[in-house]
Tab-separated table of C-alpha atoms and ligand atoms in Angstrom:
chain	number	residue	atom	x	y	z
A	1385	MET	CA	-106.799	2.279	34.441
A	1386	GLY	CA	-109.825	2.892	36.629
A	1387	PRO	CA	-111.022	6.167	38.157
A	1388	GLU	CA	-108.333	8.481	39.544
A	1389	GLY	CA	-105.638	6.391	37.902
A	1390	TYR	CA	-106.433	3.333	40.011
A	1391	THR	CA	-104.669	0.428	38.349
A	1392	PHE	CA	-106.551	-2.841	38.121
A	1393	GLY	CA	-104.497	-5.960	38.095
A	1394	TYR	CA	-105.272	-8.242	41.018
A	1395	SER	CA	-104.360	-11.739	39.929
A	1396	ALA	CA	-106.693	-14.688	40.510
A	1397	ALA	CA	-104.355	-15.680	43.361
A	1398	ALA	CA	-104.653	-12.260	45.022
A	1399	VAL	CA	-108.443	-12.434	44.851
A	1400	ALA	CA	-108.305	-15.981	46.259
A	1401	LEU	CA	-106.135	-14.702	49.097
A	1402	MET	CA	-108.601	-11.907	49.909
A	1403	ALA	CA	-111.446	-14.429	49.808
A	1404	PHE	CA	-110.001	-16.055	52.957
A	1405	ARG	CA	-111.044	-12.914	54.844
A	1406	THR	CA	-114.292	-13.058	56.774
A	1407	ALA	CA	-116.207	-10.544	58.876
A	1408	GLU	CA	-115.121	-12.493	61.966
A	1409	SER	CA	-111.420	-12.459	61.013
A	1410	HIS	CA	-111.216	-8.929	59.591
A	1411	ALA	CA	-114.161	-6.907	60.875
A	1412	ALA	CA	-114.852	-8.158	64.418
A	1413	PHE	CA	-114.382	-4.575	65.653
A	1414	LEU	CA	-117.331	-3.497	63.486
A	1415	LEU	CA	-119.477	-6.623	64.000
A	1416	ARG	CA	-119.736	-5.709	67.697
A	1417	GLU	CA	-121.448	-2.437	66.729
A	1418	LEU	CA	-123.937	-3.838	64.197
A	1419	LYS	CA	-127.595	-4.645	64.842
A	1420	PRO	CA	-130.292	-6.385	62.824
A	1421	GLN	CA	-132.193	-4.068	60.434
A	1422	MET	CA	-129.252	-1.730	59.838
A	1423	SER	CA	-128.359	-0.642	56.310
A	1424	LEU	CA	-124.675	-0.918	55.460
A	1425	LEU	CA	-122.390	-0.043	52.558
A	1426	ASP	CA	-119.092	-1.932	52.036
A	1427	VAL	CA	-116.911	0.048	49.637
A	1428	GLY	CA	-114.183	-1.702	47.625
A	1429	CYS	CA	-115.566	-4.998	48.876
A	1430	GLY	CA	-113.312	-7.186	46.666
A	1431	PRO	CA	-114.603	-10.780	46.553
A	1432	GLY	CA	-117.248	-9.870	49.177
A	1433	THR	CA	-116.494	-12.539	51.778
A	1434	ILE	CA	-116.319	-9.927	54.564
A	1435	THR	CA	-119.474	-8.282	53.192
A	1436	LEU	CA	-121.313	-11.608	53.489
A	1437	GLY	CA	-120.650	-11.792	57.244
A	1438	LEU	CA	-121.736	-8.165	57.672
A	1439	ALA	CA	-124.985	-8.965	55.831
A	1440	ARG	CA	-125.614	-11.888	58.189
A	1441	ALA	CA	-125.054	-9.557	61.177
A	1442	VAL	CA	-127.604	-6.945	60.074
A	1443	HIS	CA	-130.125	-9.401	58.574
A	1444	PRO	CA	-132.914	-8.571	57.674
A	1445	GLY	CA	-131.211	-5.245	57.008
A	1446	THR	CA	-129.827	-4.209	53.648
A	1447	VAL	CA	-126.182	-4.431	52.590
A	1448	VAL	CA	-124.580	-3.203	49.377
A	1449	GLY	CA	-121.041	-4.035	48.308
A	1450	ILE	CA	-119.477	-1.520	45.930
A	1451	GLU	CA	-116.620	-2.536	43.644
A	1452	LEU	CA	-114.814	-1.172	40.610
A	1453	ASP	CA	-114.180	-4.749	39.515
A	1454	LEU	CA	-117.545	-6.443	40.084
A	1455	GLU	CA	-116.660	-9.827	38.574
A	1456	GLN	CA	-114.966	-10.864	41.860
A	1457	THR	CA	-118.270	-10.793	43.765
A	1458	ARG	CA	-120.185	-13.393	41.713
A	1459	HIS	CA	-119.613	-16.356	44.035
A	1460	VAL	CA	-120.652	-14.500	47.206
A	1461	ALA	CA	-123.694	-12.963	45.462
A	1462	GLU	CA	-124.967	-16.497	44.758
A	1463	GLN	CA	-124.314	-17.602	48.341
A	1464	ALA	CA	-126.129	-14.550	49.770
A	1465	HIS	CA	-129.094	-15.295	47.525
A	1466	ASP	CA	-129.173	-18.917	48.755
A	1467	GLU	CA	-129.123	-17.700	52.372
A	1468	GLY	CA	-131.960	-15.229	51.740
A	1469	LEU	CA	-129.833	-12.221	52.692
A	1470	ASP	CA	-130.574	-8.732	51.407
A	1471	LEU	CA	-127.076	-8.340	49.976
A	1472	SER	CA	-126.375	-6.917	46.541
A	1473	PHE	CA	-123.268	-5.815	44.712
A	1474	ALA	CA	-122.921	-2.854	42.386
A	1475	ARG	CA	-120.206	-1.295	40.347
A	1476	GLY	CA	-119.223	2.015	41.881
A	1477	ASP	CA	-116.451	4.381	42.781
A	1478	VAL	CA	-115.811	5.659	46.312
A	1479	TYR	CA	-115.367	9.203	44.966
A	1480	ASP	CA	-118.797	9.292	43.367
A	1481	LEU	CA	-121.262	6.955	45.057
A	1482	PRO	CA	-124.653	6.440	43.411
A	1483	TYR	CA	-126.596	7.206	46.629
A	1484	SER	CA	-128.314	10.256	48.033
A	1485	ASP	CA	-127.143	11.973	51.228
A	1486	ASP	CA	-127.731	10.200	54.569
A	1487	SER	CA	-128.583	6.820	52.969
A	1488	PHE	CA	-126.815	4.299	55.263
A	1489	ASP	CA	-126.598	3.489	58.981
A	1490	ALA	CA	-123.055	2.163	58.580
A	1491	VAL	CA	-120.197	2.234	56.102
A	1492	PHE	CA	-117.214	-0.114	55.948
A	1493	LEU	CA	-114.028	-0.299	53.953
A	1494	SER	CA	-111.189	-2.754	54.216
A	1495	ALA	CA	-107.821	-2.515	52.482
A	1496	VAL	CA	-109.046	0.283	50.229
A	1497	VAL	CA	-107.664	3.532	51.712
A	1498	GLY	CA	-104.115	2.703	50.608
A	1499	ASN	CA	-105.401	2.438	47.033
A	1500	LEU	CA	-106.775	5.965	47.020
A	1501	ARG	CA	-104.813	8.889	45.622
A	1502	HIS	CA	-107.196	11.313	47.343
A	1503	PRO	CA	-108.260	9.524	50.538
A	1504	ILE	CA	-109.831	12.572	52.206
A	1505	ASP	CA	-112.094	13.110	49.174
A	1506	GLY	CA	-113.103	9.437	49.452
A	1507	PHE	CA	-113.915	9.847	53.145
A	1508	ARG	CA	-115.930	13.011	52.415
A	1509	GLU	CA	-118.078	11.019	49.986
A	1510	LEU	CA	-118.585	8.261	52.582
A	1511	TYR	CA	-119.550	10.956	55.115
A	1512	ARG	CA	-122.131	12.291	52.656
A	1513	VAL	CA	-123.949	8.959	52.213
A	1514	LEU	CA	-123.889	8.121	55.941
A	1515	ARG	CA	-126.859	9.274	58.024
A	1516	PRO	CA	-126.169	11.650	60.952
A	1517	GLY	CA	-125.218	9.471	63.911
A	1518	GLY	CA	-124.144	6.715	61.507
A	1519	LEU	CA	-121.013	4.663	61.988
A	1520	ILE	CA	-117.951	4.126	59.799
A	1521	GLY	CA	-115.560	1.184	60.253
A	1522	VAL	CA	-112.185	1.239	58.526
A	1523	LYS	CA	-109.638	-1.553	58.331
A	1524	GLU	CA	-106.381	-0.668	56.629
A	1525	PHE	CA	-102.930	-2.117	56.052
A	1526	ASP	CA	-99.782	-0.431	57.228
A	1527	HIS	CA	-97.003	-2.304	55.497
A	1528	GLY	CA	-94.339	-0.209	57.272
A	1529	GLY	CA	-95.415	-1.903	60.514
A	1530	ASN	CA	-95.163	-5.511	59.325
A	1531	LEU	CA	-93.058	-8.008	61.304
A	1532	ALA	CA	-90.949	-10.728	59.719
A	1533	PHE	CA	-88.170	-12.886	61.073
A	1534	PRO	CA	-86.087	-14.350	59.670
A	1535	GLU	CA	-86.430	-12.262	56.536
A	1536	PRO	CA	-84.151	-13.680	53.835
A	1537	GLU	CA	-82.800	-11.277	51.217
A	1538	HIS	CA	-85.151	-12.512	48.495
A	1539	ILE	CA	-88.284	-11.873	50.614
A	1540	LYS	CA	-86.951	-8.453	51.638
A	1541	ARG	CA	-86.404	-7.679	47.963
A	1542	VAL	CA	-89.896	-8.833	46.900
A	1543	ASN	CA	-91.445	-6.745	49.680
A	1544	GLU	CA	-89.356	-3.689	48.709
A	1545	LEU	CA	-90.350	-4.009	45.062
A	1546	ALA	CA	-94.025	-4.582	45.981
A	1547	ASN	CA	-93.980	-1.291	47.934
A	1548	ARG	CA	-92.221	0.441	45.030
A	1549	LEU	CA	-94.981	-0.835	42.740
A	1550	ARG	CA	-97.680	0.394	45.136
A	1551	LEU	CA	-96.081	3.878	45.205
A	1552	ARG	CA	-95.744	3.875	41.419
A	1553	ASN	CA	-99.489	3.104	41.157
A	1554	GLY	CA	-100.240	6.045	43.459
A	1555	HIS	CA	-101.013	3.748	46.395
A	1556	ASP	CA	-99.777	4.349	49.956
A	1557	PRO	CA	-98.220	1.323	51.699
A	1558	ASP	CA	-98.301	3.103	55.096
A	1559	SER	CA	-101.886	4.339	54.989
A	1560	GLY	CA	-103.130	2.555	58.144
A	1561	ARG	CA	-101.490	5.037	60.521
A	1562	LYS	CA	-103.092	7.944	58.608
A	1563	VAL	CA	-106.733	6.769	58.800
A	1564	SER	CA	-107.597	8.767	61.965
A	1565	SER	CA	-106.344	12.004	60.452
A	1566	TYR	CA	-108.291	11.362	57.228
A	1567	LEU	CA	-111.472	10.681	59.204
A	1568	ASP	CA	-110.957	13.882	61.170
A	1569	ALA	CA	-110.326	15.917	58.013
A	1570	ALA	CA	-113.549	14.582	56.479
A	1571	GLY	CA	-115.615	15.686	59.503
A	1572	PHE	CA	-116.085	12.412	61.434
A	1573	ALA	CA	-116.243	12.516	65.247
A	1574	ARG	CA	-115.585	10.158	68.188
A	1575	ILE	CA	-112.701	8.529	66.302
A	1576	ARG	CA	-111.211	5.442	67.931
A	1577	ALA	CA	-108.336	3.672	66.188
A	1578	LYS	CA	-105.965	0.905	67.134
A	1579	ALA	CA	-103.282	-1.194	65.496
A	1580	THR	CA	-103.611	-4.960	65.219
A	1581	PHE	CA	-101.519	-7.725	63.687
A	1582	GLU	CA	-102.579	-10.580	61.456
A	1583	ASN	CA	-100.256	-13.515	61.891
A	1584	LEU	CA	-99.511	-15.442	58.731
A	1585	PRO	CA	-100.295	-17.979	57.670
A	1586	PRO	CA	-103.931	-17.882	58.799
A	1587	ALA	CA	-104.984	-19.966	55.823
A	1588	PRO	CA	-103.019	-22.912	54.395
A	1589	GLY	CA	-99.851	-20.865	54.018
A	1590	ILE	CA	-99.635	-17.343	52.715
A	1591	GLN	CA	-96.136	-15.887	52.958
A	1592	GLY	CA	-94.185	-18.167	50.664
A	1593	SER	CA	-97.247	-20.374	50.240
A	1594	PRO	CA	-98.575	-21.593	46.903
A	1595	LEU	CA	-100.933	-18.594	46.913
A	1596	MET	CA	-98.193	-16.073	47.662
A	1597	GLU	CA	-95.973	-17.761	45.091
A	1598	SER	CA	-98.787	-17.433	42.553
A	1599	ILE	CA	-99.093	-13.718	43.298
A	1600	VAL	CA	-95.368	-13.239	42.697
A	1601	ARG	CA	-95.499	-15.453	39.605
A	1602	GLU	CA	-98.697	-14.030	38.045
A	1603	GLU	CA	-99.002	-10.469	39.271
A	1604	TRP	CA	-95.921	-8.853	40.785
A	1605	GLY	CA	-93.158	-10.746	38.934
A	1606	PRO	CA	-94.299	-9.834	35.402
A	1607	LYS	CA	-94.603	-6.164	36.461
A	1608	PHE	CA	-91.151	-6.145	38.076
A	1609	VAL	CA	-89.699	-7.626	34.874
A	1610	GLU	CA	-91.634	-5.229	32.625
A	1611	LEU	CA	-90.355	-2.254	34.651
A	1612	GLY	CA	-86.784	-3.574	34.541
A	1613	TRP	CA	-86.660	-3.976	38.353
A	1614	ALA	CA	-85.838	-7.710	38.233
A	1615	THR	CA	-85.076	-10.424	35.723
A	1616	GLN	CA	-87.292	-13.444	35.110
A	1617	GLN	CA	-84.442	-15.594	36.398
A	1618	GLU	CA	-84.468	-13.705	39.730
A	1619	ILE	CA	-88.241	-14.074	40.026
A	1620	ASP	CA	-87.969	-17.842	39.433
A	1621	GLN	CA	-85.229	-18.075	42.062
A	1622	TRP	CA	-87.258	-16.094	44.617
A	1623	ILE	CA	-90.249	-18.372	44.158
A	1624	GLU	CA	-88.056	-21.423	44.658
A	1625	GLN	CA	-86.351	-19.930	47.715
A	1626	SER	CA	-89.705	-18.927	49.223
A	1627	ALA	CA	-90.986	-22.475	49.002
A	1628	ALA	CA	-87.843	-23.726	50.770
A	1629	HIS	CA	-88.117	-20.975	53.421
A	1630	VAL	CA	-91.685	-21.974	54.248
A	1631	ARG	CA	-90.777	-25.653	54.374
A	1632	SER	CA	-88.274	-24.756	57.128
A	1633	GLY	CA	-91.332	-23.863	59.274
A	1634	THR	CA	-89.413	-21.338	61.410
A	1635	GLU	CA	-90.526	-18.063	59.896
A	1636	PHE	CA	-92.654	-15.546	61.793
A	1637	THR	CA	-94.670	-13.083	59.733
A	1638	ALA	CA	-97.346	-10.648	60.899
A	1639	LEU	CA	-99.121	-7.974	58.882
A	1640	ALA	CA	-99.876	-4.667	60.569
A	1641	TRP	CA	-103.394	-3.263	60.245
A	1642	VAL	CA	-105.239	-0.292	61.715
A	1643	GLU	CA	-108.882	-0.632	62.765
A	1644	ALA	CA	-110.868	2.575	63.225
A	1645	LEU	CA	-114.430	3.426	64.200
A	1646	ALA	CA	-115.963	6.890	63.943
A	1647	PHE	CA	-119.376	8.577	63.698
A	1648	LYS	CA	-121.023	11.250	61.590
A	1649	PRO	CA	-122.053	13.970	64.053
A	1650	THR	CA	-125.783	14.463	64.573
A	1651	GLY	CA	-125.794	18.219	65.100
B	3042	SAM	C1	-107.139	-4.925	48.469
B	3042	SAM	S1	-108.758	-5.044	47.818
B	3042	SAM	C2	-109.687	-5.266	49.323
B	3042	SAM	C3	-110.956	-6.064	49.125
B	3042	SAM	C4	-111.781	-6.294	50.372
B	3042	SAM	N1	-112.325	-5.067	50.918
B	3042	SAM	C5	-110.980	-7.033	51.404
B	3042	SAM	O1	-110.544	-6.439	52.392
B	3042	SAM	O2	-110.739	-8.233	51.213
B	3042	SAM	C6	-109.122	-3.378	47.385
B	3042	SAM	C7	-110.376	-3.257	46.554
B	3042	SAM	O3	-110.740	-1.879	46.467
B	3042	SAM	C8	-111.284	-1.668	45.185
B	3042	SAM	N2	-111.149	-0.225	44.894
B	3042	SAM	C9	-110.000	0.467	44.678
B	3042	SAM	N3	-110.263	1.766	44.419
B	3042	SAM	C10	-111.618	1.889	44.487
B	3042	SAM	C11	-112.512	2.974	44.283
B	3042	SAM	N4	-112.061	4.189	43.940
B	3042	SAM	N5	-113.839	2.751	44.442
B	3042	SAM	C12	-114.306	1.511	44.760
B	3042	SAM	N6	-113.507	0.432	44.929
B	3042	SAM	C13	-112.177	0.616	44.802
B	3042	SAM	C14	-110.451	-2.548	44.262
B	3042	SAM	O4	-111.137	-2.860	43.059
B	3042	SAM	C15	-110.181	-3.766	45.131
B	3042	SAM	O5	-111.078	-4.816	44.894
């Protein structure tokens, strides 16, 4: 368990999946607002592939990626060093950031809000470290808005159980739609939010792909079995059926996200 009951447990496959994300693919809405020399904090940066693109955008500015599970960032840290970017990674918790007030020009977080049991407290801490007039960019899933067709029973079941697991871990699968209200509650102003979709597969197959299969095999499946929600035989069948479903090439899957920008008031 991490802070606030956050449960670690991303499999290598899940981290590999996140590592397909780039600033261009997942933070274009923020990239447009960034300028060289800015200082930026990326909280819950995961493997740091998005952070890398943000560091390129503000170069020679300073970027810090904060993670509870810092091991994921090793590869990107080496790449940033090779490129001469001022990008560093540190272990840290969104509820208690190791920075003084008004430290950064911009703050970013992607796919983190849904992991937080007390999102407004997290946003208040981000507000504290942002300078007056500074910008926050938030990208967040909203699994209740996902599109899938056809959606065979086994995929429906895996998705249902994945949401049940998220809720059990204190995570919120529908957090995207709530981001604006959290930003408002934490004191941010000029909030602009919109929903977007990410069509899968963007990388060599995700839904039903070898990577998605690995996540079910290594991460979700064992937890479903441990909790008595499924048998190992069912998990094996689902993985097999997913591979066949993807081979049919007819499925349409899109993940719903919310992208929000807001500012810390100056007055
Ligand atoms: C789904 S991953 C997203 C990673 C990355 N931002 C991306 O979009 O690819 C969520 C990350 O948030 C981190 N995280 C969760 N709770 C956190 C907290 N309280 N403080 C800092 N990081 C946190 C997790 O360790 C995990 O790596």
